[in-house]
XYZ file of C-alpha atoms in Angstrom:
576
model
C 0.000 0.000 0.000
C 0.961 3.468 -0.791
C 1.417 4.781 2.937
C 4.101 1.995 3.657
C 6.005 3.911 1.264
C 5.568 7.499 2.520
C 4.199 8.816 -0.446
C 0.995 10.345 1.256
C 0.381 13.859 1.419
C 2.058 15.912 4.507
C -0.337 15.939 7.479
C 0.246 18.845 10.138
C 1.897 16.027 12.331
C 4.737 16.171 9.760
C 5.081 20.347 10.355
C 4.780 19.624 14.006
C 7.262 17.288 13.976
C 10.031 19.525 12.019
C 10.068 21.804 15.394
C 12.683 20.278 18.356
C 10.437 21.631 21.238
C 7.666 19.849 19.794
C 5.676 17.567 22.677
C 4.013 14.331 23.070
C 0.772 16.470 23.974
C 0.692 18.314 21.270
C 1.182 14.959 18.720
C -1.579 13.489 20.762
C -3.801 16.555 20.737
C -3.905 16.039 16.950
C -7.050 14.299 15.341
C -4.659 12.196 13.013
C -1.999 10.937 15.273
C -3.627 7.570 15.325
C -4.213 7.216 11.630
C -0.781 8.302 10.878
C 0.805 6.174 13.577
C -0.823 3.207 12.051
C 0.316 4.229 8.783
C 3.423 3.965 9.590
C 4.787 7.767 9.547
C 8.577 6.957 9.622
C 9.445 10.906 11.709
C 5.891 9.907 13.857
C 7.559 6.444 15.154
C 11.153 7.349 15.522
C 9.535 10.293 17.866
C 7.223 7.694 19.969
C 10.387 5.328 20.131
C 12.531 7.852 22.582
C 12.661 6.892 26.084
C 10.887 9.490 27.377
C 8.421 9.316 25.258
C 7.639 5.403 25.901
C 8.138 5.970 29.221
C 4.895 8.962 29.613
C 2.909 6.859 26.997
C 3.275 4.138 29.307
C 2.950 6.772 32.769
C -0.687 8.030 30.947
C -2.143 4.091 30.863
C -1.545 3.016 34.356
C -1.662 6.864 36.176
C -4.821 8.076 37.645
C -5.490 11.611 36.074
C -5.318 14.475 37.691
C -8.664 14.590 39.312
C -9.597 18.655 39.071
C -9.595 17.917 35.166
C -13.156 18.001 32.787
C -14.279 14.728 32.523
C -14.838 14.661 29.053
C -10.639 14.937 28.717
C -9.544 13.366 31.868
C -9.118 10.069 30.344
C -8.207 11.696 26.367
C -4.149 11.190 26.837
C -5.050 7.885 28.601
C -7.189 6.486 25.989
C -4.707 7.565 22.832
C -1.685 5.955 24.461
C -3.484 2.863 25.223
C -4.085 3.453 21.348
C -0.868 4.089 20.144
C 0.740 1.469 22.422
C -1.681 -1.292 20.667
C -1.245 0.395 17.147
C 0.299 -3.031 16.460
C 3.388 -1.218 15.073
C 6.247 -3.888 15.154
C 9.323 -1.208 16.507
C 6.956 -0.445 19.175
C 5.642 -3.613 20.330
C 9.782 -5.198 19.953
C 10.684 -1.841 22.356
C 7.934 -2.097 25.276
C 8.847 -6.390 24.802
C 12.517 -6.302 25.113
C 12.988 -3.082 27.403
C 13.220 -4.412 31.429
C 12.435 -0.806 32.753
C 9.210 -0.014 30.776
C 8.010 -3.542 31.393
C 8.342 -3.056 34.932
C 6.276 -0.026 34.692
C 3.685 -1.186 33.097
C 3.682 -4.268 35.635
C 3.575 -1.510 38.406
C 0.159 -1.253 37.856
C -1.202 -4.477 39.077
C 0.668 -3.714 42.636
C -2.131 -0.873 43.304
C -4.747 -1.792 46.006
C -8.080 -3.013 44.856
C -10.155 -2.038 43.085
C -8.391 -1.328 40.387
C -9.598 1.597 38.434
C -11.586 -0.233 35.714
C -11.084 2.186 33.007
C -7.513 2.508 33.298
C -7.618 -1.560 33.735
C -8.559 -1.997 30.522
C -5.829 0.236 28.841
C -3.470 -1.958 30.722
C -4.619 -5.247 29.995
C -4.751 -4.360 25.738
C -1.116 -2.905 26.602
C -0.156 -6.286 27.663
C -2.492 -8.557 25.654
C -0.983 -7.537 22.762
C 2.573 -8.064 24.046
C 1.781 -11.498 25.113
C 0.457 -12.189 21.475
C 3.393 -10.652 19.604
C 6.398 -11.357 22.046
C 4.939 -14.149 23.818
C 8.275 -15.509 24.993
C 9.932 -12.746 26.102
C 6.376 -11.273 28.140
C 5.363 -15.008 29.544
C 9.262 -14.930 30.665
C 9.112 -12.023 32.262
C 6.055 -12.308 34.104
C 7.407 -16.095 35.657
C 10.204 -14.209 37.116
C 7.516 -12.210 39.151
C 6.712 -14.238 41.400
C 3.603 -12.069 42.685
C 2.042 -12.100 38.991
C -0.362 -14.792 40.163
C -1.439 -13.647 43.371
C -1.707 -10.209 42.039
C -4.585 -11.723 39.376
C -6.321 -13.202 41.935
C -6.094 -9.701 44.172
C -7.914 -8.139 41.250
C -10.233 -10.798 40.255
C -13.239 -8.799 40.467
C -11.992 -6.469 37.378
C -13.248 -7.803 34.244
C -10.414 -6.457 32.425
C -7.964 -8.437 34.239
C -10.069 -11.143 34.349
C -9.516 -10.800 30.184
C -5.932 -10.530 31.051
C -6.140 -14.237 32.638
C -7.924 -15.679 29.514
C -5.659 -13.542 26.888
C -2.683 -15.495 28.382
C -4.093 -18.909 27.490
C -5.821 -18.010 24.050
C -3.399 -15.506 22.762
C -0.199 -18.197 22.079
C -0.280 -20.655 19.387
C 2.631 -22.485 19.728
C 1.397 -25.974 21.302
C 4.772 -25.849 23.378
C 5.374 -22.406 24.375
C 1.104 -22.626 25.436
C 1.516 -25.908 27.337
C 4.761 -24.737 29.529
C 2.487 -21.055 30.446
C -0.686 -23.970 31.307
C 1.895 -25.671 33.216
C 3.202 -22.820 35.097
C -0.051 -21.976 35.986
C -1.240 -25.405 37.563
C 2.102 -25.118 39.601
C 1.010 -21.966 41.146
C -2.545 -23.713 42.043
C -4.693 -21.075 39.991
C -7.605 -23.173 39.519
C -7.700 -23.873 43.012
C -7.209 -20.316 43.907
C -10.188 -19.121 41.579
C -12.644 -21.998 43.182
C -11.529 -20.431 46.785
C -13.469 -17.413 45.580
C -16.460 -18.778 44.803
C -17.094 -18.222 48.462
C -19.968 -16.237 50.269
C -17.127 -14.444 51.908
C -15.880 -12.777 49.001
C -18.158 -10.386 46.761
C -19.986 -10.315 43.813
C -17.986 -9.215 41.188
C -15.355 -11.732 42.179
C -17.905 -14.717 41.988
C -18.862 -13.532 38.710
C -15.705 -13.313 37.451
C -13.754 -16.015 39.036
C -16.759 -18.247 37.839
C -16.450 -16.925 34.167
C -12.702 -17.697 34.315
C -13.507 -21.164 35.085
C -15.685 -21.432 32.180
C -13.163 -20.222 29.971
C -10.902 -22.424 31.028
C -13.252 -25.186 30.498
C -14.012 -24.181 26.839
C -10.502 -23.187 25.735
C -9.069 -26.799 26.902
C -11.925 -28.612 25.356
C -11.645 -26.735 22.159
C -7.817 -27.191 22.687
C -8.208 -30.761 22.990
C -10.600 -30.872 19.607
C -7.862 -29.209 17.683
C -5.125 -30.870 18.948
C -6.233 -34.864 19.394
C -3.070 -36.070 19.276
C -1.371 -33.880 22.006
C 0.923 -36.221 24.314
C 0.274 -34.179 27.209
C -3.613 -33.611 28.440
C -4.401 -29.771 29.543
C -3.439 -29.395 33.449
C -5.437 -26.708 34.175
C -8.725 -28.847 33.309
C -7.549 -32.025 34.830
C -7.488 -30.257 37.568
C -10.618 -28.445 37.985
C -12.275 -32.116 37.381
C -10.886 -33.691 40.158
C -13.853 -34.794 42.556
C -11.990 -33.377 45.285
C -12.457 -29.801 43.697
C -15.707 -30.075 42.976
C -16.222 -31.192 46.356
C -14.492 -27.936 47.805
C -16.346 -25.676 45.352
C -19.923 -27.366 46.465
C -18.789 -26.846 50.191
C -18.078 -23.358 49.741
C -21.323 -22.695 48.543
C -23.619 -25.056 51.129
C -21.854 -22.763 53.874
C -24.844 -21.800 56.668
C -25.492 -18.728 54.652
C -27.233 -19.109 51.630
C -25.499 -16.516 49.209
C -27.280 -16.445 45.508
C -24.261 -14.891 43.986
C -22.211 -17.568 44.973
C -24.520 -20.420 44.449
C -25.378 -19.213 40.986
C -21.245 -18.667 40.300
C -20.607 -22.264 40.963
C -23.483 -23.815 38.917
C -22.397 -22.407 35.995
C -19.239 -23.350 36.368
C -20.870 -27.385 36.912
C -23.215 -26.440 33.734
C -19.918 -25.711 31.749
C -18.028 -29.076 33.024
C -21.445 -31.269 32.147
C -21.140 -29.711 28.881
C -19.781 -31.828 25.605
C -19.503 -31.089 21.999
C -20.537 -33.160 18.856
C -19.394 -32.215 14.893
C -21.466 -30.803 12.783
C -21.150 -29.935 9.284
C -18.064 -28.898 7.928
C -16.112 -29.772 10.818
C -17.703 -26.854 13.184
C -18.554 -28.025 16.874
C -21.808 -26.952 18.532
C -22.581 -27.182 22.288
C -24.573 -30.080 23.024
C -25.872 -31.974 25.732
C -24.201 -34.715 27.143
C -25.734 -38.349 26.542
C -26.587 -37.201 22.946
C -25.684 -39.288 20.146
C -22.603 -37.933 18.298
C -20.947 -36.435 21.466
C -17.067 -35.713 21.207
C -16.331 -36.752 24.745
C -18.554 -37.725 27.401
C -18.612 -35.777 30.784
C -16.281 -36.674 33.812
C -17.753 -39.533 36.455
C -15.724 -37.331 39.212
C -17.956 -34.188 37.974
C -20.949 -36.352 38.372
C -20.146 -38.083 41.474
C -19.527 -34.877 43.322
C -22.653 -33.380 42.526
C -24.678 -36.550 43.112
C -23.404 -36.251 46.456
C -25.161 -33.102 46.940
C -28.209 -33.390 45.328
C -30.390 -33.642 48.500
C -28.394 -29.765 48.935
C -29.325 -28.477 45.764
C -33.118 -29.840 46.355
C -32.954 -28.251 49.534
C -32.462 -24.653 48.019
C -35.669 -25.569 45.861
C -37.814 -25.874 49.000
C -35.763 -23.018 50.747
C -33.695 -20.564 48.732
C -31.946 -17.564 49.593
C -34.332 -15.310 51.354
C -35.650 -12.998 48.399
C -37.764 -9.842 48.884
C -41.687 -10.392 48.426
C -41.786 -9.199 44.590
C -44.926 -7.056 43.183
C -46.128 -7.117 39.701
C -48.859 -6.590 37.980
C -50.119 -9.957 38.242
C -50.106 -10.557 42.026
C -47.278 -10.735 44.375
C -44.615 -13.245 44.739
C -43.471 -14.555 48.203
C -41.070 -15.507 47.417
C -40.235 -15.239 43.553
C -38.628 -18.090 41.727
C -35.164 -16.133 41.719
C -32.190 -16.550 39.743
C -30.693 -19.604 42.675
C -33.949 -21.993 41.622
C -33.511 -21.278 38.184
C -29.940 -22.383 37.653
C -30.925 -25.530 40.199
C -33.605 -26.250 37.867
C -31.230 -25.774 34.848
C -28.629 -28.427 36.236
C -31.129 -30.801 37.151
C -31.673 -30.648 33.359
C -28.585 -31.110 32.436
C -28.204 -34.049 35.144
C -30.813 -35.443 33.413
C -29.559 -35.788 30.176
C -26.147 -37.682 31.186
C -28.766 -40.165 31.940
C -27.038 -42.009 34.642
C -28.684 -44.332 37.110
C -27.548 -43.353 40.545
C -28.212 -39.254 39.716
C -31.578 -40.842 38.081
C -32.509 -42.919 41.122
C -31.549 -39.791 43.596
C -34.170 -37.450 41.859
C -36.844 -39.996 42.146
C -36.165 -40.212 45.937
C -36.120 -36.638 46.358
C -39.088 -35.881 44.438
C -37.070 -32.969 42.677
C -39.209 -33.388 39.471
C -42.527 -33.408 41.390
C -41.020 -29.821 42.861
C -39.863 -28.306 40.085
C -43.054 -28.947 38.573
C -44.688 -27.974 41.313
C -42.677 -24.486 40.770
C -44.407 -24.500 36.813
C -48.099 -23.712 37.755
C -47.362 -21.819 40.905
C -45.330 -19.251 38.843
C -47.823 -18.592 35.942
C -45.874 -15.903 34.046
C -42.274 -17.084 34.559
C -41.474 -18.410 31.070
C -37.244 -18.621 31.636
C -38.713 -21.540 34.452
C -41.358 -23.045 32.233
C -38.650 -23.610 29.256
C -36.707 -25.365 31.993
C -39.633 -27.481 33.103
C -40.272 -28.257 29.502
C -36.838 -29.445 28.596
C -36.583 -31.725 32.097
C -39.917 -33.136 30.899
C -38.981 -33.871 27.322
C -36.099 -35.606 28.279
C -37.610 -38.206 30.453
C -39.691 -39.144 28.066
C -37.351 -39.543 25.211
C -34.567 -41.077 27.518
C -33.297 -43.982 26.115
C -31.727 -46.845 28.821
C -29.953 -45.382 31.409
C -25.998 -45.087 31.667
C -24.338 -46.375 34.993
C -21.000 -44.776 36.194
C -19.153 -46.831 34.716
C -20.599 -46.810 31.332
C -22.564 -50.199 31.052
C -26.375 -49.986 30.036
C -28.631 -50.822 33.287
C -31.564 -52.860 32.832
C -33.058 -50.201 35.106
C -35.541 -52.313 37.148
C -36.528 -56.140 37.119
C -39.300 -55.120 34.230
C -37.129 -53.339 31.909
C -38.800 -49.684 32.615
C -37.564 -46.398 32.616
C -38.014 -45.823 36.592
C -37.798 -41.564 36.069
C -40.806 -42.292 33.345
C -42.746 -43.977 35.928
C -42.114 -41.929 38.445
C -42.988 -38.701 36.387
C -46.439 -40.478 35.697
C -47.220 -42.174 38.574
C -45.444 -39.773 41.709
C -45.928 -36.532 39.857
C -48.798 -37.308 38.195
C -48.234 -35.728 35.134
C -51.573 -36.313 33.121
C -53.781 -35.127 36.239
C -52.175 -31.969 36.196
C -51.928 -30.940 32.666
C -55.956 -31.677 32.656
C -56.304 -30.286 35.676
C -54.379 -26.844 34.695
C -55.959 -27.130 31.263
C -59.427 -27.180 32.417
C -58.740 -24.184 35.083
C -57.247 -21.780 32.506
C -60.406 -22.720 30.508
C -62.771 -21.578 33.150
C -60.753 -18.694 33.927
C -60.950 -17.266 30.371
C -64.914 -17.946 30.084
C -65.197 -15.871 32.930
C -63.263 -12.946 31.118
C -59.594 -13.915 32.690
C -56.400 -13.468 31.168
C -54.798 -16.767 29.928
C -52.415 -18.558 31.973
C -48.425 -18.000 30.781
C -47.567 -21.356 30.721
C -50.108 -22.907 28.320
C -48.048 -22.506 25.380
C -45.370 -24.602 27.364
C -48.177 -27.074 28.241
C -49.476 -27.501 24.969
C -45.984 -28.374 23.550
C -45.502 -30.947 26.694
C -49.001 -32.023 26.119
C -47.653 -33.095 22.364
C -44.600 -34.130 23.404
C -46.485 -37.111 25.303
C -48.677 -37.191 22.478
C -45.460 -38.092 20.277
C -43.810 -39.590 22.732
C -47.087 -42.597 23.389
C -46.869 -42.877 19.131
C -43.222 -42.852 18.420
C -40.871 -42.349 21.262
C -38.317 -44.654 22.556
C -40.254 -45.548 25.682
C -43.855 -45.441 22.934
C -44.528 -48.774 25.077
C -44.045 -47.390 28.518
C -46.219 -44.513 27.959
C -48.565 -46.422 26.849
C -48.721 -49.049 29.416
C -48.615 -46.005 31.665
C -51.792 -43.953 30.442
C -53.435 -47.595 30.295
C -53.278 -47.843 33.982
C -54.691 -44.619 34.766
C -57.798 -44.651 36.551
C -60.750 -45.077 33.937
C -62.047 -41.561 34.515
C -58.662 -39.863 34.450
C -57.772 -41.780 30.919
C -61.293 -41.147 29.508
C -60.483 -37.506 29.965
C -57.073 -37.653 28.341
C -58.061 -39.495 25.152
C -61.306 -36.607 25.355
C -58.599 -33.715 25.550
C -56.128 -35.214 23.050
C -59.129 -34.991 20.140
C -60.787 -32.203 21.370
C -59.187 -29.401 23.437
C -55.304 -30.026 22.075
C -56.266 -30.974 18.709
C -58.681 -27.585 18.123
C -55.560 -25.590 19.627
C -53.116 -27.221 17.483
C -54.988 -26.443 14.535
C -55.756 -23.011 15.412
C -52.181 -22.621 16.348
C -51.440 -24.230 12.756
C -54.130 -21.937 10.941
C -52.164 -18.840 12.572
C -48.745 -19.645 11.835
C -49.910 -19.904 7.972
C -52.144 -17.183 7.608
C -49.604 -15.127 9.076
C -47.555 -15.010 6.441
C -49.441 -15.880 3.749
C -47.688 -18.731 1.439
C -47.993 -18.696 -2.342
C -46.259 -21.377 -4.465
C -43.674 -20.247 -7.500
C -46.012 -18.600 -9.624
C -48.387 -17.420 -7.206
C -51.208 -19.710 -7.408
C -53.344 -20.802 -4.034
C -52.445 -24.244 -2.896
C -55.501 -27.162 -3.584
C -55.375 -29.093 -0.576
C -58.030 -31.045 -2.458
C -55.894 -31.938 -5.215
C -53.095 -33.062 -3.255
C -55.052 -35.788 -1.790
C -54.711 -34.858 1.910
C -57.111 -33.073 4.143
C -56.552 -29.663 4.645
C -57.033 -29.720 8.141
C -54.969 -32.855 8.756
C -52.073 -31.681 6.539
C -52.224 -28.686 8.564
C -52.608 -30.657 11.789
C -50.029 -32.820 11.386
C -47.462 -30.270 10.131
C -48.037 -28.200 13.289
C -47.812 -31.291 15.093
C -44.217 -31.898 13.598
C -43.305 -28.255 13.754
C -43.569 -28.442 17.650
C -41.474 -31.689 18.053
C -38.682 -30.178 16.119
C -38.750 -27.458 18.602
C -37.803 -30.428 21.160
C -35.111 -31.237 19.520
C -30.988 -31.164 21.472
C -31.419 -27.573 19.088
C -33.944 -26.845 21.153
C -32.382 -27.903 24.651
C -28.824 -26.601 23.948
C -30.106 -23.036 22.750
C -32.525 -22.561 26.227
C -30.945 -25.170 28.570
C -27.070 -24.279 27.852
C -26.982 -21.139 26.070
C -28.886 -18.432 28.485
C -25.863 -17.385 30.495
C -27.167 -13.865 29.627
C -30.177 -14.061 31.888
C -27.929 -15.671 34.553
C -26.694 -12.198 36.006
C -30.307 -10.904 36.139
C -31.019 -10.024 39.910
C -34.638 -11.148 40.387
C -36.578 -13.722 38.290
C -39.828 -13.303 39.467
């Protein structure tokens, strides 16, 4: 390109730069100095290269500004050497990686007390990212030879942007050597250890949050190491580690302490949620999340993970029945004492994903607990909480599309002395499944002919409502289910096979005759469709295709997308 060659037009930097009083400010004061620093303006870099200019580039990143200054330029000087630093100009980046003293000014910053100032943070932490990416050798050397470089990541935890720093150090170097000996440096100095510590209720918020993100990260980056990579000698420490039982067992103690804290309850279930996750190929090679137990899985999830957390099941039930105390919450539908909260939510979200490793000892705990007949339960007393009923839903679908049940150590049980799927029975029988979709069916009825609002979860019933439907038809457990529903009392089956025709069929078609008239469907050129000429029934056709249309929504897509994917609502405060 024509800039590498200087033959661009002179820019005002250029006149600036022919005077020898001439000062950083003023270069930084100009609009351009970014563009032309990137451009590589030959007088522009030899100028940033002095010492003294490195050195106040490197002052402005990690200095608090003066504090009688206009806030809309205190951070200017800041902000454009955090720029310039990071233009990714090579003489630059070799300077701030081979020169001792500015490194150890730029370190200096992590010695300040907490917390950090989070703006300035994140200057420092591109500063350095980039360093570590370009002269990873020379920066990852440097920073073993402080010995405080650990502890002073887990000091600052709680600041996002070191936090980043943490995950840039694993992600940002290729080399399978040089990136193994920084993973082993950091299992030496016990970091995933130290980052489960802080899932604590002792420690605050932002350092669950972030120490549990870290975790995750760590989780993903190994796995996705370990895709790429299948032929590695040496396994990734760092996630060896964190699936020891014994660390699982600390992390689940920390957060069964005598006080119940939600932040660090929720921390450490998604940090389980991330361990029980696997991946499977898809096409071209990609990976997608998926649930583990699912056909096509790339590794299947850790019996120490499992063990651990079957050992505190009767725990995590515990906080379904009692959760952290919760303010009474008003809406416009009532008032919630207490509200379902963000705690039961993520308990209901692992028993999900407990329930689709399908293994017979975490199976055969649920049943004695009852935690299905709660968290159902949980699904008609919270009418308008649809984050819980998607939960519900998925829990439900699984059970009835389980196929035999996994033991621990991998062998197929026979499950009981008849062959059955004892969470199927118990999800018919126990919870009573059938009784209360009719039951809840026929209430929202009666509400809305007495001029009430419909209930929030029927679209969520419907769906489960087809589900068994599909499940009594075609399902893997078809002759369960229907052995099942046969021994229903008379009266309670009589009114199933009378809802299945009437109530759930009308809806389904209505439901079907809205989806297509809402977008009304013409063929190539535009003529109406003859369902007569086809040869099928219109409403059948349309039936049937709105039957299909809402078992492909409980497909693994389905689960992974609400049951694995919704970290975003996971930092919301109150979940009514």
């Amino acid at each position: 390109m024509f800039w590498k060659f200087d033959l661009h037009s002179s820019s005002h930097i250029d006149t600036l730069l022919e005077r020898e009083d001439v000062t950083l400010k003023e270069l930084m004061d100009e609009e351009d100095v970014l563009q032309e620093c990137k451009a590589q303006n030959r007088k522009l870099i030899e100028f940033l290269l002095k010492s003294e200019c490195l050195e106040d580039l490197v002052s402005f990143i990690i200095e608090e500004p003066p504090q009688d200054m206009d806030e809309k330029i205190r951070y200017k000087y800041p902000n454009i050497s955090c720029e310039l630093l990071t233009s990714d100009v090579s003489q630059i980046n070799d300077r701030l990686g081979e020169e001792e003293s500015l490194l150890l000014k730029l370190y200096s910053f992590l010695l300040n007390e907490s917390p950090l100032n989070p703006l300035l943070a994140s200057f420092f932490s591109k500063v350095l990212s980039i360093l570590i990416s370009r002269k990873p050798e020379q920066i990852v050397d440097f920073l073993k030879r402080k010995h405080d470089f650990v502890d002073l990541i887990i000091k600052h935890i709680g600041t996002s942007a070191i936090m980043d720093l943490l995950l840039r150090l694993l992600t940002c170097i290729e080399p399978p050597q040089p990136r193994q000996e920084v993973l082993n440096w950091l299992n030496e100095e016990r970091i995933i250890q130290r980052l489960v510590e802080i899932v604590h209720p002792s420690q605050d918020e932002d350092r669950h949050s972030n120490a549990s993100q870290s975790l995750c990260e760590i989780i993903r980056l190994s796995r996705d190491q370990m895709l790429q990579v299948q032929n590695s000698s040496e396994p990734d420490p760092l996630l060896a580690s964190l699936e020891k039982q014994e660390i699982i067992e600390q992390l689940l103690s920390n957060i069964f302490h005598k006080e119940k804290n939600e932040s660090a309850i929720v921390s450490a279930i998604q940090i389980l949620l991330t361990l029980l996750e696997t991946r499977r190929q898809t096409f071209e090679g990609h990976t997608e999340i998926c649930p583990p137990g699912m056909s096509n899985s790339t590794y299947s999830v850790n019996k120490s993970v499992l063990e651990a957390i079957k050992a505190r099941l009767s725990s995590f039930h515990e906080l379904l029945l009692e959760p952290p105390k919760k303010s009474v919450m008003k809406t416009t539908w009532g008032v919630l004492d207490p509200p379902v909260g963000n705690t039961r939510l993520n308990v209901i979200r692992l028993i999900s994903s407990l329930l689709q490793t399908n293994t017979s000892s975490v199976n055969q705990e649920l049943i004695e607990l009852n935690s299905i007949g709660v968290i159902l339960d949980m699904f008609f007393k919270y009418t308008w909480n649809n984050f819980l009923h998607t939960q519900v839903e998925i829990c439900i679908a699984l059970i009835l599309a389980s196929p035999l049940e996994n033991t621990e150590n991998g062998t197929i049980t026979d499950q009981d002395s008849t062959g059955d799927n004892l969470l199927l029975k118990h999800l018919f029988l126990k919870c009573q499944l059938i009784e209360r979709i009719l039951e809840a069916w026929e209430m929202n009825e009666k509400k809305q002919a007495e001029g009430g609002r419909r209930h929030g979860y029927m679209g969520h019933l419907t769906r489960i409502a087809n589900c068994i439907v599909h499940s009594t038809d075609k399902g893997p457990n078809s002759t369960l289910v229907q052995q099942l529903i046969k021994e229903l009392p008379e009266e309670v089956r009589e009114r199933w096979e009378t809802f299945c025709t009437s109530s759930l069929g009308e809806t389904n078609k209505r439901n079907t005759v809205d989806l297509v008239t809402t977008c009304h469907i013409h063929s190539s050129s535009d003529d109406e469709i003859d369902f007569k000429e086809t040869g099928f029934s219109q409403d059948s056709s349309l039936q049937q295709a709105f039957s299909d249309y809402q078992m492909q929504q409980m497909t693994s897509n389905f689960i992974d997308q609400f049951g694995f994917n919704d970290e975003k609502f996971a930092d919301q405060d109150d979940i009514g």
